[in-house]
Coordinates of C-alpha atoms and ligand atoms in Angstrom, one line a residue:
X77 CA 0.0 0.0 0.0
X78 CA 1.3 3.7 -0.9
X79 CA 0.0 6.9 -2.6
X80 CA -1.6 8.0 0.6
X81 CA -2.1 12.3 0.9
X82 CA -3.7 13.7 4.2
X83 CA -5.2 17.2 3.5
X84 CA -4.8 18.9 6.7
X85 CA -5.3 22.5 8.4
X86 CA -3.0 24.7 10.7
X87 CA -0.6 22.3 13.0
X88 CA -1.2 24.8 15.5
X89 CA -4.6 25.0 15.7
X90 CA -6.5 22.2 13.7
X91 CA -7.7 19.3 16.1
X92 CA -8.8 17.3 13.4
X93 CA -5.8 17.4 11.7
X94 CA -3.9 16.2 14.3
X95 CA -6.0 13.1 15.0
X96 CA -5.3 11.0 11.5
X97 CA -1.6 12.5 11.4
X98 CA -0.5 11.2 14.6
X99 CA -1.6 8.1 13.6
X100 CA -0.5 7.3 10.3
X101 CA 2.7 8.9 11.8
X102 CA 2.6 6.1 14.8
X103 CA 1.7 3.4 12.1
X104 CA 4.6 4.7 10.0
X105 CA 2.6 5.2 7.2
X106 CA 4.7 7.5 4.7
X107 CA 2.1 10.1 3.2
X108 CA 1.7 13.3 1.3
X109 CA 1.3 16.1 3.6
X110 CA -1.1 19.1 1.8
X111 CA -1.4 21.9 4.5
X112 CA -4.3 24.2 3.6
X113 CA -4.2 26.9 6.8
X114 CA -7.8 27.8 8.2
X115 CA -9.7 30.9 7.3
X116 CA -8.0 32.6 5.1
X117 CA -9.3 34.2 2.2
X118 CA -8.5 31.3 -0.3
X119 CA -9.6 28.4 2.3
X120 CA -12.6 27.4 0.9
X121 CA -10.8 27.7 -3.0
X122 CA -8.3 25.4 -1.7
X123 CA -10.6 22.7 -0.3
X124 CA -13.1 22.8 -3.3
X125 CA -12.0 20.1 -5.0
X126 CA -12.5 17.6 -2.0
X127 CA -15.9 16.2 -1.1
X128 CA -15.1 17.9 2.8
X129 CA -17.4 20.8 2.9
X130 CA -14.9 23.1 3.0
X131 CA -13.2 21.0 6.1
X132 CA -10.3 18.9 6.9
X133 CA -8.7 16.3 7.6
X134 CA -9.4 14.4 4.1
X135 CA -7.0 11.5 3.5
X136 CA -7.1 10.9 -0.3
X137 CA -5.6 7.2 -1.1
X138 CA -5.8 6.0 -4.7
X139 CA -9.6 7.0 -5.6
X140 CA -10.9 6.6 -2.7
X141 CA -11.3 10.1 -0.6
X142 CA -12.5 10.0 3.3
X143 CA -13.2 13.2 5.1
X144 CA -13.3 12.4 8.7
X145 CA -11.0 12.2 11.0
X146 CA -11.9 8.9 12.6
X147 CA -13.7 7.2 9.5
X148 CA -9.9 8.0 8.6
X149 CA -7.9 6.2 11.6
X150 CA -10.3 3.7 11.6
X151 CA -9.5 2.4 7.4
X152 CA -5.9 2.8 8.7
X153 CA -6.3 0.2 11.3
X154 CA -8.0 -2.5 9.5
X155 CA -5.4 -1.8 6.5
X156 CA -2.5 -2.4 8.8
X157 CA -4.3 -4.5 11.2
X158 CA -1.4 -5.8 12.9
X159 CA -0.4 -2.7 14.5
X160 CA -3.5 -0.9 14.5
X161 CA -6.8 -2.9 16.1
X162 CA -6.6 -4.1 19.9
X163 CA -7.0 -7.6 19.9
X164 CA -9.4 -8.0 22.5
X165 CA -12.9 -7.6 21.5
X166 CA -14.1 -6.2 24.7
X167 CA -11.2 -3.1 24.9
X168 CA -11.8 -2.6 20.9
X169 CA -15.5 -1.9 21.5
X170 CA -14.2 0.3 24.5
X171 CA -11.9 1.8 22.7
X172 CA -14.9 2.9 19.3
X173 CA -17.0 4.3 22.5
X174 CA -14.4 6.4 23.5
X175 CA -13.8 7.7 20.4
X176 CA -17.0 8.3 19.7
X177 CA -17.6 10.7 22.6
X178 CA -14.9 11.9 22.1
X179 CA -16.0 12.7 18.3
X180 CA -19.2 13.9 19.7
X181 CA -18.9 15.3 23.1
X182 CA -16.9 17.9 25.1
X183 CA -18.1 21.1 22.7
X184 CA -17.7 23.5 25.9
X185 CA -14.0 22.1 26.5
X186 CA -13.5 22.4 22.7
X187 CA -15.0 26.2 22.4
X188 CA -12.9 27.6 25.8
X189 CA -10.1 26.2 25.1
X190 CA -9.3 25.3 21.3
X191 CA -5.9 24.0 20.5
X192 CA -3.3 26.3 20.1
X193 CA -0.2 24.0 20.7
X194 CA 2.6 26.7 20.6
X195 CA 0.5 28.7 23.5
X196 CA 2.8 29.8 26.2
X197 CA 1.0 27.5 29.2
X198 CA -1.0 29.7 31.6
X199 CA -4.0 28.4 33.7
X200 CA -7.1 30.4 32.7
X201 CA -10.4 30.7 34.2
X202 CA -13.0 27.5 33.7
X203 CA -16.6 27.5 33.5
X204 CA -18.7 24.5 35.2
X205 CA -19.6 22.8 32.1
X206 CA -15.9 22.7 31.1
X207 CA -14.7 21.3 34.4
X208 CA -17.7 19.0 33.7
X209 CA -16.2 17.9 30.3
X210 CA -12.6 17.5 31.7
X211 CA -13.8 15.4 34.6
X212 CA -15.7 13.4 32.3
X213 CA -12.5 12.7 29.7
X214 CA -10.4 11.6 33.2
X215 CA -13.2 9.1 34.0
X216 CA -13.2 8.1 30.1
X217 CA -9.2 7.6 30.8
X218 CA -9.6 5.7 33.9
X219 CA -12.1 3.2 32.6
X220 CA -10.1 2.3 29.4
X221 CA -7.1 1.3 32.0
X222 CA -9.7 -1.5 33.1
X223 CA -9.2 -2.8 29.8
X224 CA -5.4 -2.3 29.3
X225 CA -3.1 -4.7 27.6
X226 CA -0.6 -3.8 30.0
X227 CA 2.2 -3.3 27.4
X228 CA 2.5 1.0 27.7
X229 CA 1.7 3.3 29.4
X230 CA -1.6 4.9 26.7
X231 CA -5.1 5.0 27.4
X232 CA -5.2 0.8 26.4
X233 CA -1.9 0.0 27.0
X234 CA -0.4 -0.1 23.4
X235 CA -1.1 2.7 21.1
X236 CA -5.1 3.1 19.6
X237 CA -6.6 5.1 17.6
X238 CA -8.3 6.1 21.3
X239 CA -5.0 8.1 21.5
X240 CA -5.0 9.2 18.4
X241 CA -8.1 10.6 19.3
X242 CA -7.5 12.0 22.2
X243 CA -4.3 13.8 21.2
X244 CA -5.7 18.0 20.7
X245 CA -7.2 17.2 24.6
X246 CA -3.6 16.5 25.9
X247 CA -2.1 19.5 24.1
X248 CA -5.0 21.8 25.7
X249 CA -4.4 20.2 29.1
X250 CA -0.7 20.9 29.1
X251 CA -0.9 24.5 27.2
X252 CA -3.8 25.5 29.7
X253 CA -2.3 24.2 32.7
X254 CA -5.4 22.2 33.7
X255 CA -5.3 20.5 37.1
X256 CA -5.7 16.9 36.5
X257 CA -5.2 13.6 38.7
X258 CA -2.0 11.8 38.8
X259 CA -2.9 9.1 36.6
X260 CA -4.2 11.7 33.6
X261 CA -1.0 14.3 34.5
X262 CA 1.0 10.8 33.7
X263 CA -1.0 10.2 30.6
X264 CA -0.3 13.3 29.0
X265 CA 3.9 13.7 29.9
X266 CA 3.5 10.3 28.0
X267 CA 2.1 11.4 25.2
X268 CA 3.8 14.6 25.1
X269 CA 7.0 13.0 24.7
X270 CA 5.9 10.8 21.6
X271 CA 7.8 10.8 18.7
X272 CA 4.4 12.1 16.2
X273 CA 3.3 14.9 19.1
X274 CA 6.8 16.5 19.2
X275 CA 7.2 16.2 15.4
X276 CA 3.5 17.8 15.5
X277 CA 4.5 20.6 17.4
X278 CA 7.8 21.6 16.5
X279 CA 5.7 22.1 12.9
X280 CA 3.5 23.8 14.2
X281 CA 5.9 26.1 16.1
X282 CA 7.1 27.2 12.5
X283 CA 3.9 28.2 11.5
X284 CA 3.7 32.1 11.2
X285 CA -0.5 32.4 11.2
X286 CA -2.6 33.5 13.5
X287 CA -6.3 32.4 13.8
X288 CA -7.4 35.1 16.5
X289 CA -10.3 33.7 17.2
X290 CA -8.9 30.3 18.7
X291 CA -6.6 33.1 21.1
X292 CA -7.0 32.7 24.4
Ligands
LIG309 N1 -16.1 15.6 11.5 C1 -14.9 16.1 10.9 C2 -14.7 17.5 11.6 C3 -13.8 18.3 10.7 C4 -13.7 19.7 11.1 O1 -14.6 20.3 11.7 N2 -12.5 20.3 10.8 C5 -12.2 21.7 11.1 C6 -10.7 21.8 11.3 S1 -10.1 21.7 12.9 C7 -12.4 22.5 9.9 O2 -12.1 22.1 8.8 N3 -12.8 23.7 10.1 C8 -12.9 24.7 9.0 C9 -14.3 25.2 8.8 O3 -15.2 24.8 9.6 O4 -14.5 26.0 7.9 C10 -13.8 15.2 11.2 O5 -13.8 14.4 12.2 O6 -12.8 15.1 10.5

């Protein structure tokens, strides 16, 4: 398998982007990289010619084109399902209900405090429905250890898509200094120090710009 391209937005700021790159990155998938930076006059130009809406990520491989970020992860793992799928039934269906709160859920989290992964860290003020959403991911965290494989130290043991997933939450825990229980602070020093977040963010570092809206 080759000829894979991931359409993706700003490193900084693009959650979604992050999500399928860190994981073809983890798979070691090689792949096109097409960065097409948010909001900018000549976004929506630029993303015409996929069948996105005007959004990414979009991985394009041969023909086929699939414009969501876990749709996306999810063709990866049962391509290269020796690295990708957990083997045990129960954690995989664990796993697919994590991600698909995590798809779904946590829109006051999401809208106070958006990825911005070169932010200076600084602690800022958090509404009740956000410390709401952030208790609820550490519970979500804690409950996929019951179904751990025991081989790392991720959210199922060995790399999922689940971290994949949860990937723009750990950079907006660690840029926004949010207080978190020893086993989640643990989770996301982990994660910071993979190979696919640093690359990640170093990129996204270089970036020059700025989406004022996702400021904080
Ligand atoms: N369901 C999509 C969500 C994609 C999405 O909302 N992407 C954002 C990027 S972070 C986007 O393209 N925003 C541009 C816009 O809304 O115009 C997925 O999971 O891939």
């Amino acid at each position: 398998m080759a000829d894979f391209t991931l359409v993706i937005g700003n490193k900084n700021y693009s959650s979604w982007s992050l999500r399928p790159w860190v994981w073809m990155k983890h798979l070691g998938i090689s792949f096109e990289e097409i960065v097409v930076p948010l909001f900018q006059d000549d976004t929506d130009e630029k993303l015409d010619s996929y069948f996105s809406n005007s959004k990414v990520p979009v991985l394009i491989h041969d023909d086929l084109e699939i414009w969501d970020s876990l749709a996306i992860c999810e063709y990866l793992a049962e391509l290269y399902p020796q690295q990708g799928l957990l083997e045990d039934i129960q954690a995989r269906a664990t796993m697919r209900a994590l991600c698909a709160e995590m798809h779904s859920s946590f829109i006051c989290l999401r809208s106070e405090l958006p990825m911005n992964c070169r932010r200076t860290p600084s602690a800022v003020i958090l509404s009740d429905d956000c410390l709401a959403d952030i208790e609820r991911i550490q519970n979500l965290w804690r409950h996929a250890g019951n179904f751990s494989d025991g081989k790392g130290g991720y959210l199922f043991g060995s790399f999922s898509i689940a971290d994949a997933m949860f990937a723009p939450i750990v950079f907006r825990f660690d840029r926004y200094c949010v207080p978190l229980e020893d086993s989640a602070s643990r989770y996301v020093k982990l994660m910071l120090k993979h190979p696919a977040m640093l690359a990640w963010l170093e990129s996204a570092k270089a970036e020059q710009e700025v989406i004022e809206s996702e400021e904080r």
